[in-house]
Every structure is written in structure tokens, then in C-alpha cells.
Coordinates of C-alpha atoms in Angstrom, one line a residue:
M62 CA 142.9 152.9 151.1
R63 CA 141.8 149.3 150.6
V64 CA 143.1 148.4 154.1
V65 CA 141.3 151.4 156.0
A66 CA 138.0 150.7 154.1
A67 CA 138.2 147.1 155.1
T68 CA 138.7 147.9 158.7
L69 CA 136.0 150.3 158.6
L70 CA 133.8 147.8 157.2
A71 CA 134.6 145.2 159.8
I72 CA 133.8 147.5 162.4
L73 CA 130.7 148.4 160.9
F74 CA 129.6 144.8 160.6
S75 CA 130.6 143.7 163.9
R76 CA 128.1 145.6 166.0
P77 CA 125.2 143.7 167.7
A78 CA 122.5 142.2 165.6
W79 CA 118.9 141.2 166.0
P80 CA 118.8 137.5 166.4
A81 CA 115.3 136.8 165.1
L82 CA 112.8 137.9 162.5
P83 CA 110.2 140.6 163.2
D84 CA 107.0 139.3 164.5
S85 CA 105.1 140.9 161.6
V86 CA 107.4 138.7 158.9
T87 CA 106.9 135.4 161.2
A88 CA 103.3 135.7 161.6
R89 CA 103.2 135.8 157.8
L90 CA 105.6 132.9 157.3
R91 CA 103.8 130.9 159.7
V92 CA 100.5 131.4 157.8
V93 CA 101.9 129.9 154.8
G94 CA 103.9 127.0 156.6
V95 CA 107.4 128.3 155.8
P96 CA 109.8 127.7 159.1
E97 CA 112.3 130.5 160.0
S98 CA 115.1 127.7 159.4
A99 CA 114.3 128.3 155.5
V100 CA 114.8 132.0 155.5
S101 CA 118.1 134.4 155.7
L102 CA 117.7 138.1 156.2
W103 CA 120.7 140.5 156.2
T104 CA 119.7 144.4 156.5
R105 CA 121.1 147.4 158.2
P106 CA 121.6 151.3 157.7
I107 CA 124.1 152.2 155.2
N108 CA 125.6 154.7 157.3
G109 CA 125.6 152.3 160.3
G110 CA 123.2 151.2 163.0
Q111 CA 121.3 148.1 164.1
L112 CA 122.1 145.1 162.3
L113 CA 119.1 142.8 161.6
S114 CA 120.4 139.5 160.8
H115 CA 119.0 136.1 160.5
Q116 CA 120.9 132.9 159.2
A117 CA 123.0 135.4 157.0
G118 CA 125.9 133.3 156.6
T119 CA 123.9 130.1 155.2
P120 CA 124.8 129.6 151.4
R121 CA 121.5 129.6 149.6
N122 CA 120.3 129.7 146.0
T123 CA 120.2 133.0 144.6
A124 CA 117.7 132.9 141.7
S125 CA 117.7 136.5 139.9
V126 CA 119.4 138.7 142.8
M127 CA 122.6 137.1 141.3
K128 CA 122.1 139.4 138.5
L129 CA 123.1 142.0 141.2
L130 CA 126.9 140.7 141.4
T131 CA 126.9 140.5 137.3
T132 CA 125.5 144.3 137.1
Y133 CA 128.4 145.6 139.6
A134 CA 131.1 143.7 138.1
A135 CA 130.0 144.9 134.7
L136 CA 129.9 148.6 135.7
D137 CA 133.3 148.5 137.5
L138 CA 135.3 146.6 135.2
L139 CA 133.8 147.4 132.0
G140 CA 132.4 151.2 132.7
P141 CA 129.1 152.6 132.3
T142 CA 129.3 153.8 128.8
F143 CA 130.8 150.5 127.5
S144 CA 128.7 149.5 124.3
W145 CA 128.6 146.7 121.9
S146 CA 128.9 146.7 118.3
T147 CA 127.3 144.6 115.4
D148 CA 129.0 145.0 112.2
A149 CA 128.4 144.2 108.2
M150 CA 131.6 143.6 106.7
T151 CA 133.1 142.5 103.3
T152 CA 136.4 141.5 102.0
Q153 CA 135.3 143.2 98.6
P154 CA 134.3 146.7 97.6
V155 CA 130.5 147.1 96.9
R156 CA 130.3 148.2 92.9
D157 CA 127.0 149.3 91.4
G158 CA 125.1 148.1 94.3
T159 CA 126.4 144.8 94.0
L160 CA 128.5 143.0 96.3
A161 CA 130.3 139.7 94.4
G162 CA 131.4 138.1 97.5
P163 CA 129.6 137.0 100.8
L164 CA 128.4 139.5 103.5
Y165 CA 129.9 138.8 107.0
L166 CA 127.6 139.9 110.0
R167 CA 129.7 139.9 113.2
G168 CA 128.4 140.0 116.2
S169 CA 130.2 140.9 119.7
G170 CA 127.2 140.0 122.3
D171 CA 125.1 143.1 122.2
P172 CA 122.4 141.8 124.8
F173 CA 119.6 144.5 123.4
L174 CA 119.8 143.8 119.5
T175 CA 116.1 144.0 119.2
W176 CA 114.6 143.4 115.7
D177 CA 113.6 146.8 115.7
R178 CA 117.1 148.0 115.6
F179 CA 118.5 145.3 113.8
A180 CA 115.7 146.3 110.9
T181 CA 117.3 149.9 111.1
F182 CA 120.9 148.6 110.7
V183 CA 119.6 146.4 107.7
R184 CA 118.1 149.5 106.0
E185 CA 121.1 151.5 106.7
L186 CA 123.0 148.6 104.4
R187 CA 120.4 149.9 101.6
E188 CA 120.9 153.4 102.1
R189 CA 124.7 153.1 101.5
G190 CA 124.0 151.6 97.9
L191 CA 124.1 148.0 98.4
Q192 CA 121.4 146.3 96.6
R193 CA 122.6 142.7 95.8
I194 CA 124.8 140.3 97.7
E195 CA 126.0 137.5 95.3
G196 CA 128.2 135.5 98.0
G197 CA 125.4 134.8 100.7
L198 CA 125.5 135.6 104.2
I199 CA 127.8 134.5 106.8
I200 CA 127.0 134.9 110.5
D201 CA 130.0 135.3 112.9
R202 CA 129.4 134.6 116.3
D203 CA 132.9 133.5 117.2
F204 CA 133.2 136.5 120.0
F205 CA 131.5 133.8 122.6
A206 CA 132.1 130.2 122.7
P207 CA 129.1 128.2 121.4
A208 CA 126.7 127.9 124.3
D209 CA 124.3 124.6 124.6
P210 CA 120.5 124.6 124.5
I211 CA 119.0 125.2 127.8
D212 CA 116.3 122.8 129.2
F213 CA 116.3 124.4 133.1
D214 CA 112.9 123.1 133.8
G215 CA 111.6 120.9 131.3
K216 CA 110.3 123.8 129.3
P217 CA 113.2 124.7 126.6
V218 CA 110.7 126.7 124.2
R219 CA 110.2 129.2 127.0
A220 CA 112.0 132.4 126.4
Y221 CA 114.0 132.3 129.8
N222 CA 115.6 129.4 128.6
A223 CA 116.9 131.0 125.5
R224 CA 120.8 130.8 125.3
S225 CA 123.3 133.4 124.9
D226 CA 125.1 134.1 121.8
A227 CA 127.5 136.6 120.2
L228 CA 124.9 137.7 117.5
M229 CA 121.8 137.5 119.5
L230 CA 118.7 138.7 117.6
N231 CA 115.6 140.0 119.9
F232 CA 116.9 138.0 122.7
N233 CA 116.8 134.7 120.8
A234 CA 113.2 134.7 121.0
L235 CA 110.6 134.3 118.3
P236 CA 107.4 136.7 119.0
L237 CA 104.0 135.2 118.6
R238 CA 100.6 137.2 118.6
L239 CA 97.6 134.9 119.6
L240 CA 94.6 136.5 119.2
P241 CA 91.2 134.4 119.6
G242 CA 88.3 135.1 117.2
A243 CA 85.1 133.7 115.6
Q244 CA 87.3 131.7 113.3
G245 CA 89.4 130.2 116.0
L246 CA 93.0 131.4 117.5
A247 CA 94.8 133.5 114.9
V248 CA 98.8 133.2 115.3
T249 CA 100.9 135.4 113.6
A250 CA 104.6 136.4 114.1
S251 CA 105.4 139.8 115.1
L252 CA 108.7 140.2 113.0
P253 CA 109.4 138.8 109.5
V254 CA 111.2 135.5 109.4
V255 CA 111.8 133.8 105.9
G256 CA 111.1 130.3 106.4
L257 CA 108.8 130.2 109.2
S258 CA 106.2 127.6 109.5
I259 CA 103.2 127.6 112.0
D260 CA 101.2 124.6 112.5
N261 CA 98.3 125.6 114.7
S262 CA 95.9 123.3 116.0
A263 CA 95.3 124.9 119.2
T264 CA 91.5 125.2 120.1
L265 CA 89.7 128.0 122.1
L266 CA 88.5 127.2 125.5
A267 CA 85.2 129.3 126.6
G268 CA 84.4 130.1 129.8
V269 CA 87.9 129.3 131.5
P270 CA 89.7 131.5 133.6
C271 CA 92.9 133.2 132.0
T272 CA 95.3 131.6 134.5
N273 CA 98.3 129.8 133.8
W274 CA 97.4 130.1 130.0
K275 CA 100.9 129.1 128.6
D276 CA 100.7 125.7 130.5
S277 CA 97.5 124.8 128.8
L278 CA 98.9 125.8 125.4
G279 CA 101.0 123.3 123.9
T280 CA 104.0 124.7 122.1
R281 CA 107.0 122.9 120.2
I282 CA 109.8 125.0 118.0
A283 CA 112.3 123.2 115.8
Q284 CA 114.6 123.8 113.2
E285 CA 114.3 121.7 110.1
G286 CA 116.7 122.6 107.4
A287 CA 116.2 125.8 106.5
T288 CA 112.2 125.9 108.0
L289 CA 111.4 127.0 111.4
H290 CA 108.5 125.3 112.5
V291 CA 106.4 125.9 115.1
V292 CA 103.3 123.7 116.4
L293 CA 100.9 124.9 118.7
S294 CA 98.5 122.6 120.4
G295 CA 96.2 122.3 123.5
G296 CA 93.6 125.0 124.2
F297 CA 93.7 128.7 124.8
P298 CA 91.0 130.7 127.0
T299 CA 88.8 133.2 125.0
R300 CA 89.0 135.6 128.3
C301 CA 92.6 136.0 127.7
G302 CA 91.9 138.3 124.7
E303 CA 95.2 139.1 122.8
K304 CA 98.8 137.6 124.2
H305 CA 102.3 137.4 123.2
L306 CA 104.3 134.5 123.5
N307 CA 107.9 134.4 123.1
L308 CA 109.6 131.2 122.0
A309 CA 113.3 130.3 122.5
V310 CA 114.7 129.7 119.1
P311 CA 116.9 126.3 118.6
D312 CA 119.2 127.8 116.3
P313 CA 120.4 131.6 116.9
A314 CA 122.3 131.9 113.8
R315 CA 119.8 130.5 111.5
Y316 CA 117.1 133.1 113.0
A317 CA 119.2 136.0 112.8
G318 CA 119.8 135.1 109.0
A319 CA 116.2 134.4 108.3
V320 CA 114.9 137.7 109.7
F321 CA 117.9 139.4 107.7
R322 CA 116.7 137.7 104.6
A323 CA 113.2 139.1 105.2
L324 CA 113.9 142.4 105.9
W325 CA 116.2 142.6 103.0
Q326 CA 113.5 141.3 100.6
E327 CA 111.0 143.8 102.0
L328 CA 113.6 146.8 101.4
G329 CA 114.0 145.4 98.0
G330 CA 117.1 143.8 97.9
E331 CA 118.7 140.5 96.7
L332 CA 120.5 137.8 98.6
V333 CA 122.0 135.0 96.5
G334 CA 123.2 132.0 98.2
S335 CA 123.2 130.3 101.3
I336 CA 123.0 131.4 105.0
S337 CA 126.2 129.8 107.1
V338 CA 128.3 130.4 110.1
G339 CA 131.9 131.3 109.9
N340 CA 134.4 133.7 110.9
T341 CA 135.2 137.1 109.3
P342 CA 138.6 137.2 107.6
A343 CA 141.2 139.5 109.0
S344 CA 141.1 141.8 105.8
A345 CA 137.5 142.3 105.8
Q346 CA 136.0 146.3 106.5
S347 CA 133.0 147.2 108.1
I348 CA 130.6 148.9 105.7
A349 CA 127.6 149.6 108.4
S350 CA 127.4 149.2 112.3
C351 CA 124.8 148.7 114.9
T352 CA 126.1 150.1 118.3
S353 CA 124.2 149.4 121.4
P354 CA 123.0 151.6 124.2
P355 CA 125.7 152.1 127.0
L356 CA 125.9 149.5 129.3
A357 CA 124.0 151.1 132.0
E358 CA 121.0 151.6 129.8
I359 CA 121.6 148.0 129.1
L360 CA 121.4 147.0 132.8
R361 CA 118.4 148.6 133.6
Q362 CA 116.5 146.9 130.5
Q363 CA 118.2 143.7 131.9
N364 CA 117.2 144.1 135.9
K365 CA 113.9 145.8 135.7
Y366 CA 112.3 142.8 133.8
S367 CA 115.0 140.3 135.2
N368 CA 116.0 139.3 131.5
N369 CA 117.9 136.1 131.9
V370 CA 119.7 136.1 128.4
M371 CA 120.9 139.5 128.4
A372 CA 122.2 138.9 132.1
R373 CA 124.0 135.9 130.4
N374 CA 125.5 138.3 127.7
V375 CA 126.9 140.6 130.0
F376 CA 128.4 137.9 132.0
L377 CA 130.2 136.4 129.1
T378 CA 131.5 139.7 127.8
L379 CA 133.6 140.1 130.8
S380 CA 135.9 137.5 129.5
A381 CA 135.3 138.7 125.7
G382 CA 137.7 140.8 123.6
N383 CA 141.1 138.8 124.1
G384 CA 141.1 137.0 120.6
V385 CA 139.7 133.9 122.4
P386 CA 135.8 133.3 122.4
A387 CA 134.3 134.2 125.9
T388 CA 133.6 131.5 128.3
A389 CA 131.5 131.2 131.6
Q390 CA 134.2 129.7 133.1
A391 CA 136.8 132.9 132.2
S392 CA 134.2 135.5 133.4
I393 CA 133.9 133.4 136.8
A394 CA 137.7 133.8 137.0
R395 CA 137.8 137.6 136.4
I396 CA 135.0 138.1 138.7
T397 CA 136.5 135.9 141.5
A398 CA 139.9 137.9 141.0
W399 CA 137.7 141.0 141.2
M400 CA 135.7 140.1 144.3
P401 CA 138.5 140.9 147.0
F402 CA 138.7 144.3 146.1
Q403 CA 135.0 144.8 147.0
Q404 CA 135.5 143.1 150.3
L405 CA 133.9 139.8 149.1
D406 CA 134.8 136.4 149.7
P407 CA 135.3 134.1 146.5
A408 CA 134.7 131.2 148.6
Q409 CA 131.5 132.1 149.7
W410 CA 130.1 132.3 146.0
T411 CA 129.4 129.5 143.7
L412 CA 128.6 131.0 140.0
E413 CA 127.6 129.2 136.9
N414 CA 126.1 131.8 134.6
G415 CA 125.9 135.0 136.1
S416 CA 121.9 135.5 135.7
G417 CA 120.6 133.2 138.7
L418 CA 118.6 130.9 136.3
S419 CA 120.5 128.0 137.9
R420 CA 120.5 125.7 140.5
E421 CA 124.1 125.9 141.5
E422 CA 124.7 129.5 142.0
R423 CA 124.4 130.6 145.6
T424 CA 125.9 132.5 148.2
S425 CA 124.7 134.0 151.7
A426 CA 122.6 137.1 152.6
E427 CA 125.7 138.5 154.4
Q428 CA 127.7 138.5 151.0
L429 CA 125.0 140.0 149.1
G430 CA 124.8 142.7 151.9
M431 CA 128.2 143.6 151.4
L432 CA 128.1 143.5 147.7
L433 CA 125.4 146.1 148.0
V434 CA 127.1 148.2 150.3
A435 CA 130.3 148.0 148.4
A436 CA 128.2 149.1 145.1
W437 CA 126.3 152.2 147.1
N438 CA 130.0 153.4 148.2
S439 CA 131.6 153.2 144.7
P440 CA 131.5 155.7 141.9
R441 CA 129.0 153.6 139.9
M442 CA 126.3 153.7 142.7
P443 CA 123.7 155.7 140.7
D444 CA 123.7 153.3 137.7
F445 CA 123.5 150.9 139.9
V446 CA 120.7 151.7 141.8
S447 CA 118.8 153.2 139.2
A448 CA 118.8 149.8 136.9
L449 CA 116.9 148.1 139.8
P450 CA 113.0 148.0 140.0
I451 CA 111.3 150.5 142.1
V452 CA 108.5 149.3 144.7
G453 CA 105.2 150.1 143.3
I454 CA 106.3 151.9 140.2
D455 CA 108.0 149.8 137.5
G456 CA 109.7 146.3 136.7
T457 CA 109.1 143.3 138.7
M458 CA 108.2 145.2 141.6
R459 CA 105.4 147.5 140.0
K460 CA 102.5 145.8 141.6
R461 CA 103.9 145.5 145.4
L462 CA 102.9 147.6 148.0
V463 CA 101.4 150.1 145.6
S464 CA 99.2 151.7 148.2
T465 CA 101.5 152.0 151.0
P466 CA 104.3 154.5 152.3
V467 CA 106.9 152.0 150.9
S468 CA 105.9 152.7 147.4
G469 CA 108.6 154.6 145.4
R470 CA 110.9 154.6 148.1
A471 CA 112.8 150.9 147.8
Y472 CA 114.8 149.7 144.8
I473 CA 114.5 145.9 144.9
K474 CA 115.7 143.0 142.7
T475 CA 113.6 140.1 142.9
G476 CA 114.8 136.2 142.5
T477 CA 112.1 133.3 141.5
L478 CA 112.6 129.8 140.7
D479 CA 110.7 127.1 142.3
G480 CA 111.2 126.7 145.6
V481 CA 113.3 129.9 145.6
R482 CA 112.3 133.4 146.7
T483 CA 114.9 136.0 147.1
A484 CA 114.9 139.9 147.1
A485 CA 117.8 142.5 147.7
G486 CA 118.1 146.2 147.4
Y487 CA 118.0 149.3 149.2
L488 CA 114.9 151.2 151.0
L489 CA 114.5 154.8 152.3
D490 CA 112.9 154.8 155.5
A491 CA 110.5 157.3 157.1
K492 CA 113.6 159.0 158.8
G493 CA 115.2 159.7 155.8
R494 CA 117.8 157.0 156.3
W495 CA 119.0 154.4 153.6
H496 CA 119.0 150.6 154.5
V497 CA 120.6 147.6 152.6
V498 CA 118.2 144.6 152.6
V499 CA 118.6 140.9 151.5
W500 CA 115.8 138.4 151.9
M501 CA 116.6 134.8 150.8
I502 CA 114.4 131.8 150.9
N503 CA 115.1 128.2 149.9
H504 CA 111.8 126.3 150.3
P505 CA 109.2 124.2 148.9
R506 CA 106.4 126.9 149.8
A507 CA 108.7 129.9 149.0
S508 CA 106.2 131.1 146.4
A509 CA 103.7 132.0 149.1
T510 CA 106.0 134.1 151.0
D511 CA 105.9 137.5 149.3
S512 CA 103.6 139.1 151.8
A513 CA 106.3 138.2 154.3
F514 CA 108.9 140.3 152.5
D515 CA 106.6 143.0 151.9
A516 CA 105.9 143.1 155.8
L517 CA 109.7 143.4 156.3
L518 CA 109.8 146.4 154.0
E519 CA 106.8 148.2 155.9
E520 CA 108.6 147.3 159.1
L521 CA 112.1 148.8 157.9
Y522 CA 110.1 151.9 156.8
G523 CA 108.9 152.6 159.9
S524 CA 111.7 151.6 162.3

């Protein structure tokens, strides 16, 4: 059966290809000074037809369209109903509301353990009668191997640089609310954290446009013993009004413990002892669990808004659960072993973390096209497609082509890095035909090429 499928794909992809980009696309590329040599394109109707191909075999940096590989591999290997569990465990019984020993919090890599879900989990412990914890709190994050801090672009405090973790609370990001007023810039945390210190010397900037406001605001965050210290400096435009700023936390375990302690105190509980990192004993029993939404729903949250740290956790989960902490290398090995069954060539993919936040990850437009065809023809197609942003409707594509016939008819994952613009997905044309679309640009002026891709979608819609 796989031989027949491979033969059919070979016949399908061997038909003549248009050698050039559409005129409407090249015209917009010329306006912004991007040469055709910097562009790769691969698109054709799903059910066969004329292939539009331009440098489709050239390896290029993928940016966040690499999440498509992680998404399809997870759906196929883990299944759409797969879920993660965060467990509160003890080695001793709770007597009269008191736990004489420590409480273990064991994570399994839940990518969507938001602080409100975590708060519900903590409340469940109180509802089960636990009042006093005498042995401290032990964070068990051994499901994944420890991740190194990320400084992808010299901005380590930005939330997209948050590192993955087996007990990843709120995407390992501290949310701050910024509100300009008569007394200056008010800064407050959007969730309770014991030991949080905010040193705010930022000034308000009157009459300054609210553009690149994060760059004008100096930010630093550091774990100093039991204190999570945030320093704000620089300026903040008053025209921005209320804004929300998420900062990547330097120590995920201490952060999760500090939020737990704050929530526990709010609920009237007592926590005696320190917060530390350790392994859960084999004899421990679960007294409460927090189960994630199913994978299919997680992937919608991940891809609609291109959440890097969620993708990294999903990627690591592919090699987790065998008694050895998951690593990126082990997940890469599992995906490359799976690729040939999807008619993909592992030699044409360079993987690092599965999120696209990488200068190393790359593949060709043709290989991405083959991936999209394989996903479309698989039983996992509905979940795969529904996780993609809809042009003109939601996610990262909600503001694109809003007033055009393409709005609502294309499902496109985008990718953005300095010098990189990519997009890949599906489009339903005016004749009711579905197309696979892959677009990749690696060039210093790539950020100016969105209109060229929009022109491509409009061209395909009317083809």
C-alpha cells in the first residue's frame, strides 16, 4: 500500500511546472527590492493539476512553519486525544488536613498549563481537605531533560524566548499590566507571585506614537534567591494606553513554586518549608491531577498564535514517557524515523527544536509541500487544518486580505524571523479546488514581502 501511494505521489509531482513566479508577485517583490533568487515557491491543487514551482528544492530557514512538521508528527504519533497530566503527589496520608511530609508537584510537559487552570488545580487540593503542608514543596520536572536559557536575538526577557519545561506554568512567562496615568506608569502582575519585586523607573512619553513600545521600554528580570526581581526603565508612550507585557522567567521551577505558594495562601492554606526541585518517589500516590485539553485543542492554541514554547514542549513529548528524560535529540530521531512513511526525505530537513525559533532549522518548499499533501490525505487532516490560522479571520492571519474574496478561504501558517518570511497551508479557490501553498523568503528585506504573498493567494484564488 505504501509503495502504491509513493508511486502515485511521484506521478502527481512529475507533471510540468511553471518555471516563473506570477507577474503580480514579482512586481511586488521588485517594489521592495527582493530578488527572485531569494524566493522559493511550491503550490498545486491537492487533486492534481499544474504545479507552480520556483526554486522549490532550495533549503531555506523555515521560521515558524516548522511547527507544521511538529503538529503533524504529534497528531500521527501521539493521536489527537493525547493529553498531559500535572499531579500533586504524597508519600504520606493527609491526616486532619495536615500533610507531615512534602507535597510533590510532578509535571509531564503540559504546554497549556495556564495560571487559571493551575489555580483551579490548587483549589482542588484545598477542597480535598488539605490545609497544612509541613514538608515543603518539591517540583518534579524530570520528564524533560533540563533546558538551557534562550537568548535567540539578544532579548532573553521576551516571552517567545521562554524555555520549555516539564512543569511549565503560564508558558514560563510573567504577565505584567502597564497602565499610564497621572501618577506615571503603573505596573502590576496579572497573577499572584510570592517574592515578586518590581522596580519601576520608566517614564511616560507624551506625544510619541505607540510603535515599537517594547523597544523603548527597558526590561530586566532575574531570580535573586527567593525573589523574582523585575526592573523597568526607559520610556512608555502614553498613547499606548493599557498594555500587557509578558517576560520569560529565568527559573521555571521557582516561578511555579512561588505562584503555588501565593495561591495556597489566598485559599487559607499553610506551606511550611522551602520550595525545591527533586524526583517523586516511586511510592508516592496522586491526590489531585490537572489534565490538559486534548492535543488537537492544544495545537490550535499553539499554531493560531505561533506559540514557540508550546511547540517545543509538544516536540519534546514525542520522546518522553520511556523512563528517560526527553531530549530534542531523541525527538529528532523519532521524527526522522517517521518521515519516510510520509514520503518525506529526512536528509532534506535540519531540525533543532521543532518550533522554528532557530537559525538552524531548514528544509525546502517542496518538502513542506509534500508534508502538507501527506497531512491532507491522512485521517488526521481535520485536526491538522483546523489548527491553522484562517486568512482574514483569526490568529496571525486575521488582519490579512480581510476585504478580499480570499478571506475565510485559506488556512495559512506563517513564519517570521529577522531576514525570514515563510507561509504554508491550504487555499480554496473560486472553482472549489483546494491548493497546497508554500512560500519561503530568506533575505534581509524579507519583512517587506507580505504583500507579495497576499498577491500570490489572490492569484491562486482566481486561477
